[in-house]
Coordinates of C-alpha atoms and ligand atoms in Angstrom, one line a residue:
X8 CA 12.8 -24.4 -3.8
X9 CA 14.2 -22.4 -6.7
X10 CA 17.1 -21.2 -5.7
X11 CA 18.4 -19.6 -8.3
X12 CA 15.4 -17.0 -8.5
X13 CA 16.9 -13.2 -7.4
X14 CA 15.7 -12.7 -3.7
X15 CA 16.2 -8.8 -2.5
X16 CA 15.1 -7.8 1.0
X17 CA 14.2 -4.3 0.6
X18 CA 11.9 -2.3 -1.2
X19 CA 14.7 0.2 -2.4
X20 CA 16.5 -2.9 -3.9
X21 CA 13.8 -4.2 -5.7
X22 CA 12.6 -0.6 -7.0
X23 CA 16.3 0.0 -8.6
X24 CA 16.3 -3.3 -9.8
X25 CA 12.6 -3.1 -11.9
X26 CA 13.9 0.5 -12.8
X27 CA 17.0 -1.3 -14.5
X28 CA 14.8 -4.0 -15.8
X29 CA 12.7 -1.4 -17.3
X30 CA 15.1 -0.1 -19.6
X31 CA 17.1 -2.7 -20.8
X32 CA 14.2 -5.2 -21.2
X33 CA 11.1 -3.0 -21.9
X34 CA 8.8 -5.9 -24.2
X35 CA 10.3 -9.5 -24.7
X36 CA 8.9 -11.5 -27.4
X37 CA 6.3 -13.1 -25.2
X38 CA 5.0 -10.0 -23.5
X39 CA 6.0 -7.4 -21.0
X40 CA 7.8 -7.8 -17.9
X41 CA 5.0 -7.7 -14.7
X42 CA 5.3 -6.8 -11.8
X43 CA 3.0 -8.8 -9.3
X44 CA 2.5 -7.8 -5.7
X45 CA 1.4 -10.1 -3.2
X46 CA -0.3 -9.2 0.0
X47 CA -0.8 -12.1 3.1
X48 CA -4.8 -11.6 4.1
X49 CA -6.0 -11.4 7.7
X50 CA -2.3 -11.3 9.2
X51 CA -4.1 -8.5 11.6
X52 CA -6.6 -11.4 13.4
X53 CA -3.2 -14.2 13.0
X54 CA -1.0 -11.7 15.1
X55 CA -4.4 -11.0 17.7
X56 CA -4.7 -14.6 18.1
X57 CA -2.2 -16.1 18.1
X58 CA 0.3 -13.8 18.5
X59 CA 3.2 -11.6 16.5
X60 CA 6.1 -14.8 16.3
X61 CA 3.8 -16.4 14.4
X62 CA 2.6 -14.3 12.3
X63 CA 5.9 -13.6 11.5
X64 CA 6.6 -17.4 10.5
X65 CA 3.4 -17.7 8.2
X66 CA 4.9 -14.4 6.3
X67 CA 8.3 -16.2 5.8
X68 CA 6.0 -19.2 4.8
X69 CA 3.9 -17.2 2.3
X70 CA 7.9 -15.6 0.7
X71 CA 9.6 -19.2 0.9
X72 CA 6.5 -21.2 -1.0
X73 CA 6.2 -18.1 -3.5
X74 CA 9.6 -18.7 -4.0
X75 CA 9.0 -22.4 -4.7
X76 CA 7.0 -21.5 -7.7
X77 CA 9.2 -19.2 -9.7
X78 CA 11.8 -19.5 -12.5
X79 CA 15.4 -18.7 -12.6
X80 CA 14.4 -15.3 -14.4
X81 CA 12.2 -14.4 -12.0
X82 CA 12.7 -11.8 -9.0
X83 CA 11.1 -12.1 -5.5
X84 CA 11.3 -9.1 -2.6
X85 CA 10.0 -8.3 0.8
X86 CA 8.9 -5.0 0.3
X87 CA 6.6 -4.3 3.3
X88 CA 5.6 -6.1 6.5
X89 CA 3.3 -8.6 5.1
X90 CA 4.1 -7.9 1.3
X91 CA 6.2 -9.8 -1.6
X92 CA 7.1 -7.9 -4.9
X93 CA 7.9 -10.1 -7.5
X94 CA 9.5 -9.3 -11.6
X95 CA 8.1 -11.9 -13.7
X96 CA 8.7 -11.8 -17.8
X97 CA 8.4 -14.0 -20.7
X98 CA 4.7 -14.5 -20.4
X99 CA 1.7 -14.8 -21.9
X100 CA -1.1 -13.2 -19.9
X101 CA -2.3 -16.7 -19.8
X102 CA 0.4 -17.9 -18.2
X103 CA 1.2 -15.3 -16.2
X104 CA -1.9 -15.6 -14.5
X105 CA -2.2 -19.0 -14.2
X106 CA 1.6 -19.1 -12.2
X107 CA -0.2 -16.5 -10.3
X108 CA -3.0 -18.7 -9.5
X109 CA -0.2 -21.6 -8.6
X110 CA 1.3 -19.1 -6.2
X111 CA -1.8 -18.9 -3.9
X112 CA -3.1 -21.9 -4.2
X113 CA 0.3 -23.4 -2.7
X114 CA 0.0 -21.0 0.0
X115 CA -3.0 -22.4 0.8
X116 CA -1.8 -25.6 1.4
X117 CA -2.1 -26.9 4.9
X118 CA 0.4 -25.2 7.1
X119 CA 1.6 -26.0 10.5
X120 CA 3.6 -23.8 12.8
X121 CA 4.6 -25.1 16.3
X122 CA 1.5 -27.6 16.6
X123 CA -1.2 -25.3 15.2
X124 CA -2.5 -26.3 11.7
X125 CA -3.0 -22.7 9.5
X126 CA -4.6 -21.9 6.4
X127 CA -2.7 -18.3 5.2
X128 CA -4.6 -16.9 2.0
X129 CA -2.5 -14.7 -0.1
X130 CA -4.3 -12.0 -2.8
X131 CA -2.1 -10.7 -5.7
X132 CA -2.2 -7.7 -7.6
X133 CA -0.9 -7.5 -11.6
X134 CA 0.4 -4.4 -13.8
X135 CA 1.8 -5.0 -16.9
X136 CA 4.9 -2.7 -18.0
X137 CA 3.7 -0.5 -20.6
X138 CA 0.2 -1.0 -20.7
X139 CA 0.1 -0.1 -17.0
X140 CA 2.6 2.1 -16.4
X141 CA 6.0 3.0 -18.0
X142 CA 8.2 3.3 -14.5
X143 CA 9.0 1.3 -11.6
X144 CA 6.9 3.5 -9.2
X145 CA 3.4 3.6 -11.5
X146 CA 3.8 0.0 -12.0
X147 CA 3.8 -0.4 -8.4
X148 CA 1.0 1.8 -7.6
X149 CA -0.9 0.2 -10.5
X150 CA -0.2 -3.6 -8.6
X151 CA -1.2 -2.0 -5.4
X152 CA -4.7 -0.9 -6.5
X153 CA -5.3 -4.1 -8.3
X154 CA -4.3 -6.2 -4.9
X155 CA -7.1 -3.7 -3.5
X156 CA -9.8 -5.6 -6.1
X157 CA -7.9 -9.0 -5.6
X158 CA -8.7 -8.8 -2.1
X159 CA -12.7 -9.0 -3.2
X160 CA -12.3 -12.0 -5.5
X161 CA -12.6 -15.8 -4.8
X162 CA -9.7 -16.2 -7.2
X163 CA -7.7 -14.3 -5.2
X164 CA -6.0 -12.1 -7.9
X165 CA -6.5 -9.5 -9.9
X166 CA -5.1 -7.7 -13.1
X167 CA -4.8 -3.5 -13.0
X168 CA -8.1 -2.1 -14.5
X169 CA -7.9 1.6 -14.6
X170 CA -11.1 2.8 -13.6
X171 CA -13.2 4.7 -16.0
X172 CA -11.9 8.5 -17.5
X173 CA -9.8 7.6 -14.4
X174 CA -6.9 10.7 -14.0
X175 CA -7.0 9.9 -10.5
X176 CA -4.2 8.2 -8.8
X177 CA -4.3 6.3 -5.3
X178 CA -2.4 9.8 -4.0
X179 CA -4.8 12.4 -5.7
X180 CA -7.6 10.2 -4.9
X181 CA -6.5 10.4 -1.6
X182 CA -6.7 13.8 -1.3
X183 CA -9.6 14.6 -3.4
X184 CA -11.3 11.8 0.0
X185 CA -10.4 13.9 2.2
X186 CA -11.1 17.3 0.9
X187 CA -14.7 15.3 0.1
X188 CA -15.0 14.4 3.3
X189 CA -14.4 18.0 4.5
X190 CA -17.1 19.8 2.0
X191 CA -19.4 17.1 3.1
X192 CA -19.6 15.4 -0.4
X193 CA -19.9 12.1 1.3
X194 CA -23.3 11.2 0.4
X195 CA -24.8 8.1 2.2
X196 CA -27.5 5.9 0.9
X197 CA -30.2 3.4 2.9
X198 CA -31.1 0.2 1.8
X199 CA -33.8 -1.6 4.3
X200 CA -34.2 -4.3 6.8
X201 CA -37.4 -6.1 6.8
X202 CA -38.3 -8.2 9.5
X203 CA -39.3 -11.8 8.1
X204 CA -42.1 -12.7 10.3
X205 CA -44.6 -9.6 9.4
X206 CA -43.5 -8.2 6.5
X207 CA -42.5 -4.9 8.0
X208 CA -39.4 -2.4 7.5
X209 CA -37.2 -2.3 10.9
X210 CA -34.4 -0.1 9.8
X211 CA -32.1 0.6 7.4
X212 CA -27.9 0.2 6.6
X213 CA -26.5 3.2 5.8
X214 CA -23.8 2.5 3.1
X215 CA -21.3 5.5 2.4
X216 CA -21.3 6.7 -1.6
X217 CA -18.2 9.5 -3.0
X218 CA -18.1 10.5 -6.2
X219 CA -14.4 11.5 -6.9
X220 CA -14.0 14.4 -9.0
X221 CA -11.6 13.2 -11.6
X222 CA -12.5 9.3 -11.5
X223 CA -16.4 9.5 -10.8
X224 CA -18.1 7.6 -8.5
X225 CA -15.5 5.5 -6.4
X226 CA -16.6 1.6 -5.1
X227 CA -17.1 2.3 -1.3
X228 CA -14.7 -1.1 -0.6
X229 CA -12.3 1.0 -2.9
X230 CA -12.4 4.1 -0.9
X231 CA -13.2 2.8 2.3
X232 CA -9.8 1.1 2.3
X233 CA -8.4 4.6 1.0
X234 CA -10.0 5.9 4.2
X235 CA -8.9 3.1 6.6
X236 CA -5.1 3.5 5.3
X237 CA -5.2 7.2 6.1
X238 CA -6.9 7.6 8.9
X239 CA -9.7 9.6 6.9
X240 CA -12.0 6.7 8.3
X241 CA -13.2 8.6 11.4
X242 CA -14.1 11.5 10.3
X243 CA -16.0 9.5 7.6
X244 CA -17.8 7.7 10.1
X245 CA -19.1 10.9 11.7
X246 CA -19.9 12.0 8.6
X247 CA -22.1 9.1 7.3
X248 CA -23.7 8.9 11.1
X249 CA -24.4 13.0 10.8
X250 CA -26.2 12.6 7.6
X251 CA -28.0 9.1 8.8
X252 CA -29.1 10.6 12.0
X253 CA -30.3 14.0 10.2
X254 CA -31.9 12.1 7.4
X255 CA -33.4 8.9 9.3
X256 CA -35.8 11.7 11.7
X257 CA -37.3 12.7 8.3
X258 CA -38.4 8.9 7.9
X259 CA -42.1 8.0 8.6
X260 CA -42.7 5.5 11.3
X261 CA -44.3 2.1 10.2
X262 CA -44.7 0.2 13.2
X263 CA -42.7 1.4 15.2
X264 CA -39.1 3.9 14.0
X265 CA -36.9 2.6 11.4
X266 CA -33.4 2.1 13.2
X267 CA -30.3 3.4 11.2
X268 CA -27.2 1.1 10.8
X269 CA -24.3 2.7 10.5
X270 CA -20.6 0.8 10.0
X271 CA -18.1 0.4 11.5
X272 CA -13.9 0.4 10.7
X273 CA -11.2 -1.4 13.5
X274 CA -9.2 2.3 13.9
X275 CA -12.5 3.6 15.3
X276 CA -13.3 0.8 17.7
X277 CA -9.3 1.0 18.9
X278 CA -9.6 4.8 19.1
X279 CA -11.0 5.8 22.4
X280 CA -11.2 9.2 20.9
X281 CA -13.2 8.3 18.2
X282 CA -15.9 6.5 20.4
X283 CA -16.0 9.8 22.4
X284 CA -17.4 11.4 18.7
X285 CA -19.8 8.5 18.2
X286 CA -21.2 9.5 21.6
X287 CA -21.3 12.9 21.4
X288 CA -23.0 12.6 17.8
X289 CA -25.8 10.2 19.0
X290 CA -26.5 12.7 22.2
X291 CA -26.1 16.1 20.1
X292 CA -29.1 14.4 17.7
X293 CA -30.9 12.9 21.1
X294 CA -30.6 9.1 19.9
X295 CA -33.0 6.9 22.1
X296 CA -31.8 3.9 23.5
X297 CA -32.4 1.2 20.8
X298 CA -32.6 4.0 18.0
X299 CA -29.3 3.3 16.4
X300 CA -27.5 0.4 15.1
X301 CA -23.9 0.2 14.8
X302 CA -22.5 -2.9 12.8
X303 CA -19.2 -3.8 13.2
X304 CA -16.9 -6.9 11.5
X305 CA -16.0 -10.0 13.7
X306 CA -12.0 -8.8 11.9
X307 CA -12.5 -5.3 12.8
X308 CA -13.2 -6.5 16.3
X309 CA -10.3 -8.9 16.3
X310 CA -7.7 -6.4 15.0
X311 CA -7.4 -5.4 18.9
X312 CA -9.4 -7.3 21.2
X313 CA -8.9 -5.5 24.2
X314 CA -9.7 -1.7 22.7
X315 CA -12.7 -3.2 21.1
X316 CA -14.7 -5.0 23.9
X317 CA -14.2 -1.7 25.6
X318 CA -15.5 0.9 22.9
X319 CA -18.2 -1.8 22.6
X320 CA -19.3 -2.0 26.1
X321 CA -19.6 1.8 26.3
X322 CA -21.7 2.2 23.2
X323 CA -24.0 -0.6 24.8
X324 CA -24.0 1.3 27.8
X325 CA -25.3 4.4 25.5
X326 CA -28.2 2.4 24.4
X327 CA -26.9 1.9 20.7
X328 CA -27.7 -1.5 19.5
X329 CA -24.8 -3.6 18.2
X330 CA -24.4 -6.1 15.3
X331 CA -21.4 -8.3 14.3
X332 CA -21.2 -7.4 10.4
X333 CA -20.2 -10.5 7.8
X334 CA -20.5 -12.8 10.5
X335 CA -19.0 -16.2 9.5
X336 CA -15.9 -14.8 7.3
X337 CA -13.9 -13.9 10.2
X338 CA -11.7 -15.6 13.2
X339 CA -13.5 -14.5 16.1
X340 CA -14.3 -16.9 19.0
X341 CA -17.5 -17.5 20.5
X342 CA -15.3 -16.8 24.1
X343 CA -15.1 -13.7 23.1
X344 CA -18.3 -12.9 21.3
X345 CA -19.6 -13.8 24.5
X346 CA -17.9 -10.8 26.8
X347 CA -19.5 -8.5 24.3
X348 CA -22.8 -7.0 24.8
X349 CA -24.1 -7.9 21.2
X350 CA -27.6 -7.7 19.9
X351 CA -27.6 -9.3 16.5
X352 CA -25.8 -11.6 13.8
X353 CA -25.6 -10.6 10.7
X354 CA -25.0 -13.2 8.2
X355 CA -22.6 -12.7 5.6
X356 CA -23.6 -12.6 2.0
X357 CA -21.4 -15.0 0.8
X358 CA -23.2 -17.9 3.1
X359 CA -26.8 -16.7 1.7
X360 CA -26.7 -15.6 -2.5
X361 CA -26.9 -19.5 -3.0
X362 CA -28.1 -21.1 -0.2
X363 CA -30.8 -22.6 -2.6
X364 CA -28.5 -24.3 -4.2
X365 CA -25.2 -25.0 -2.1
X366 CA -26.3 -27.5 0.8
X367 CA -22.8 -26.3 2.6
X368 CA -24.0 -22.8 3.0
X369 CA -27.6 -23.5 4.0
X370 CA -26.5 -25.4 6.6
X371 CA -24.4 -23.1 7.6
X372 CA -26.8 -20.4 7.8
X373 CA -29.1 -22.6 9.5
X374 CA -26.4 -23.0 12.1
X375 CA -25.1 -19.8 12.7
X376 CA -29.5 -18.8 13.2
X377 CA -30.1 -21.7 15.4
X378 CA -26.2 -20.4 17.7
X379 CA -27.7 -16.7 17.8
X380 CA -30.7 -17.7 19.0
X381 CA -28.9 -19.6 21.3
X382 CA -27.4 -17.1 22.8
X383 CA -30.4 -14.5 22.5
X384 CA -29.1 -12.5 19.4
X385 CA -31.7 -11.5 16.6
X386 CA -30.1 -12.3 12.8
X387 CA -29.9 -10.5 10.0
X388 CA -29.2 -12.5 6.8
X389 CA -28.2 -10.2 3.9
X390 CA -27.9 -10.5 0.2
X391 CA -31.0 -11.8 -0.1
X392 CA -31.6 -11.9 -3.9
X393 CA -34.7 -14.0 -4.5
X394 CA -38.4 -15.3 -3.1
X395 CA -36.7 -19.0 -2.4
X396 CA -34.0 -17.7 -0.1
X397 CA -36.2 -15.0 1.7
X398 CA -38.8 -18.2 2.2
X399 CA -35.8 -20.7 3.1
X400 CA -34.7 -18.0 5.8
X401 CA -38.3 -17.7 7.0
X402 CA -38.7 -21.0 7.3
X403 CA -35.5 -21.3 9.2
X404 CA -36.3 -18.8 11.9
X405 CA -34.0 -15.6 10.5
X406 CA -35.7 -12.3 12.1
X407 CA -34.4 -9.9 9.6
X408 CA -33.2 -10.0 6.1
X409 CA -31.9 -7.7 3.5
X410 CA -30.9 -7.6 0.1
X411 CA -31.4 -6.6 -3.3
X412 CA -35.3 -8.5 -3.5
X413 CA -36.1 -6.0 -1.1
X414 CA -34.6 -2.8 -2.1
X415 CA -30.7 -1.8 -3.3
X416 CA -29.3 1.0 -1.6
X417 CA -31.7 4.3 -2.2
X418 CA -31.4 8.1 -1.1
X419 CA -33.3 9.2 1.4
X420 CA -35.6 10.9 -0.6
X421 CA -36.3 7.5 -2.5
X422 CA -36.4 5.0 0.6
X423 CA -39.8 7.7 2.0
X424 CA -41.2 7.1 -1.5
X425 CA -40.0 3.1 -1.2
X426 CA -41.7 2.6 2.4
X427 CA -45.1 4.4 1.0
X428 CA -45.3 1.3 -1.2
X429 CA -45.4 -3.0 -0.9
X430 CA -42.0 -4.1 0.0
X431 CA -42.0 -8.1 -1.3
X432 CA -42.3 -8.5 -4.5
X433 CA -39.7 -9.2 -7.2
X434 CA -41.5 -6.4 -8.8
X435 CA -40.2 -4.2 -5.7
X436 CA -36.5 -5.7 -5.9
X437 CA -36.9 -4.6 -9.5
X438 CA -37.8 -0.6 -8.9
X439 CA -35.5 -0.9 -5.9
X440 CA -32.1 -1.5 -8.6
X441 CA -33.0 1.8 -10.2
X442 CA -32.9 3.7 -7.1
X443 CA -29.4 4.8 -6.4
X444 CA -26.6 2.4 -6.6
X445 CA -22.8 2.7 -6.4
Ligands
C2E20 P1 -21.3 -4.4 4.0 O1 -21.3 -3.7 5.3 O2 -21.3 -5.9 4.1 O3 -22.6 -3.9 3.2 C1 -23.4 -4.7 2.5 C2 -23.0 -4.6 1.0 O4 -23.7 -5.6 0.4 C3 -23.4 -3.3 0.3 O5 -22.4 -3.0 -0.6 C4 -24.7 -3.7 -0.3 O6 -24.9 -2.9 -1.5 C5 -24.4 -5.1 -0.7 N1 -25.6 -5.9 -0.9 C6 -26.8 -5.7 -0.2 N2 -27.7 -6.5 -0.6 C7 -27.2 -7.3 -1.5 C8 -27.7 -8.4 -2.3 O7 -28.8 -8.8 -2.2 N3 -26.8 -9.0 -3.2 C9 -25.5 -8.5 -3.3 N4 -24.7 -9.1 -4.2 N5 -25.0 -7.5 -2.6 C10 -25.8 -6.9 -1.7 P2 -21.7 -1.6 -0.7 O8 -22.7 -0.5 -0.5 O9 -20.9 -1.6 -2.0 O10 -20.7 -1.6 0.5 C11 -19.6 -2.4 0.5 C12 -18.9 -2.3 1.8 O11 -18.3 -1.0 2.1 C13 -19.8 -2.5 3.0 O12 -20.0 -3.9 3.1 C14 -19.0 -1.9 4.1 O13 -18.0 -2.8 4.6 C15 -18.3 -0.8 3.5 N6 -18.9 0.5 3.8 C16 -19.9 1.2 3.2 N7 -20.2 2.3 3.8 C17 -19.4 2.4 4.9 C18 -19.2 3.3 6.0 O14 -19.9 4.3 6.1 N8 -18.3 3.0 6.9 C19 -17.5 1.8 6.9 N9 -16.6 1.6 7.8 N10 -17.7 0.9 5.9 C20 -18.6 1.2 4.9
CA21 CA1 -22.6 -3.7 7.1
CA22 CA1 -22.1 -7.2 5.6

């Protein structure tokens, strides 16, 4: 380890500190000084599973082997539970971001802590003094929202983008959410399910859109998080199930009713309250049993076990159909998949775009069909792009697949027109991108 990099333990430390550096450094020769924020990923399912000590170690981990990358120059801080704020300077962006690269790849060296061998993944968010912000606190904020797209990436990092004719901070932008969410701005879009063996639509995901008044239209990952942070998430949720509820009764049956999916965040599967509103919302619209889909993440199921086996088993008991979202990128175990009342896997996206050419993921797709079936669980494979994946998951027994050969996301209005029309062809997929998209 470097032991002569500064170390401070506080986020008040390390803010008067960049401040300082801020005005007595500014620019060096080689390029501004950066600040780089580091986040440890899915500590949430590490503490649920194996319990808070740990999780605690594989932070102190994820600080010590940072550490063991840096320079004497540089400047390393715990500035939140699970989050390291370093000052870096004398870079090239070229170098900068390949020592930022070096810093999660050695975090994702093997780790073991008392017997039990870890990987921890680590995302990092860049901001560049200057171009990015001119004090200690925007370049923060500006780190912060790039760890939000760094989270997203296989690379694991991410440098500050502002978003287009962006004035919107993460603070306004929280706000303008929630006075969105209020006037019922939140606008929700459908993109279909087709079930392999006939051909035919079975229901539709119903993916949340916001268009932020300042910054445009806002990624939902982006202000899903936003939402999730703040506790905006629920009433979002009811939102999006309101308009999908309202919206899917206007959709003509083909064989049989399309089935809305709606999503699901952890808060509202840990808030007992919250299932209450689901409830209420699927009786005041007179759901039938099997008329409504929720899908919910193997991590947002994880973050709290106990709460969420019990909101699940009463939305079973309600006759709403459940499905385990991104199925494959998350830590739950099969013991416990197995207490809940599930209906369907959904595959992730990540295992499918190339199954065509990555052997790994075909098999494991092939796998994850062949242990649903097992178990008596219909599967959904989504991201389905082409004709040779929707034919490889045919031939492979998947009921249901979605993706972008299908349809992309569409209004309402344009999923009626979609369903009056053939629904295989790449010619389909094609008219489906220009429906509405975020
Ligand atoms: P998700 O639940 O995994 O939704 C599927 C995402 O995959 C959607 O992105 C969809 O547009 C995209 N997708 C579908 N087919 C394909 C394909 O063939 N290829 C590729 N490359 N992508 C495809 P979208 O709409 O951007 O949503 C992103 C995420 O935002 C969703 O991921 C979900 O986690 C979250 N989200 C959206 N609406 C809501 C909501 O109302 N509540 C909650 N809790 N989360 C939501
Ligand atoms: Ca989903
Ligand atoms: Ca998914």
């Amino acid at each position: 380890m470097n032991r002569e990099s500064l170390t401070f333990s506080n986020r008040r430390q390390f803010m008067s500190e960049l401040a300082n550096r801020l005005r007595t450094e500014g620019e060096s020769a080689c390029g501004p000084l950066t600040v780089v924020l580091a986040r440890v990923q899915r500590l949430r399912e590490i503490n649920a599973e194996l319990g808070f000590d740990i999780g605690d170690l594989v932070i102190a981990q994820a600080g010590s082997r940072i550490q063991s990358c840096l320079r004497a120059s540089d400047i390393i801080a715990s500035v939140g539970n699970n989050e390291f704020a370093l000052i870096l300077s004398n870079n090239t962006p070229a170098q900068l971001e390949s020592a930022v690269a070096r810093y999660i790849a050695r975090c994702r060296e093997p780790l073991i802590i008392e017997g039990k061998r870890l990987r921890m993944r680590i995302a990092c968010g860049i901001a560049y003094a200057n171009e990015h912000g001119n004090t200690a606190s925007e370049l923060m904020c500006a780190a912060d929202t790039a760890l939000v797209e760094a989270r997203n990436r296989t690379c694991g990092y991410a440098v500050f983008k502002a978003a287009p004719s962006s004035v919107a901070t993460p603070a306004t932008m929280e706000f303008e959410l929630e006075e969105g969410i209020s006037r019922g701005d939140i606008q929700v879009c459908y993109q279909p399910k087709i079930e392999l063996a006939t051909g035919s639509v079975a229901g539709a995901e119903c993916l949340a859109r916001w268009t932020s008044p300042t910054a445009g239209p806002v990624r939902p990952d982006i202000f899903i998080e936003i939402a999730e942070r703040t506790g905006l998430i629920i009433p979002l949720t009811i939102s999006t199930l309101n308009s999908a509820l309202r919206q899917a009764r206007e959709w003509p049956s083909v064989n049989g009713k399309l089935v809305p999916a709606v999503n699901l965040s952890a808060q509202v599967l840990s808030d007992g309250q919250a299932v209450d509103l689901l409830i209420e919302t699927a009786d005041r619209w007179e759901v039938e049993p099997g008329s409504l889909t929720l899908e919910v993440t193997e991590s947002a199921m994880m973050a709290d076990p106990d709460q969420s086996l019990k909101a699940l088993r009463r939305l079973h008991e309600r006759g709403i159909v459940l499905s385990v979202d991104d199925f494959g990128t998350g830590y739950s175990s099969l013991a416990y998949l197995k207490k809940i009342p599930l209906n369907e896997l959904k595959i992730d996206k990540s295992f499918v775009l190339d199954m065509v050419e990555d052997r790994d993921d075909s098999k494991i797709v092939k796998a994850v069909i062949d242990l649903a079936h097992n178990f008596n669980l219909k599967v959904v494979a989504e991201g389905v792009e082409t004709e040779m994946v929707m034919h490889m998951l045919t031939a492979m027994g998947s009921d249901f697949a979605q993706g972008f050969l299908f349809g992309k996301p569409m209004t309402s209005a344009d999923l009626i027109q979609w369903l009056q029309r053939p629904h295989w062809t790449n010619d389909n997929a094609a008219r489906g991108s220009k429906a509405a998209n975020g």
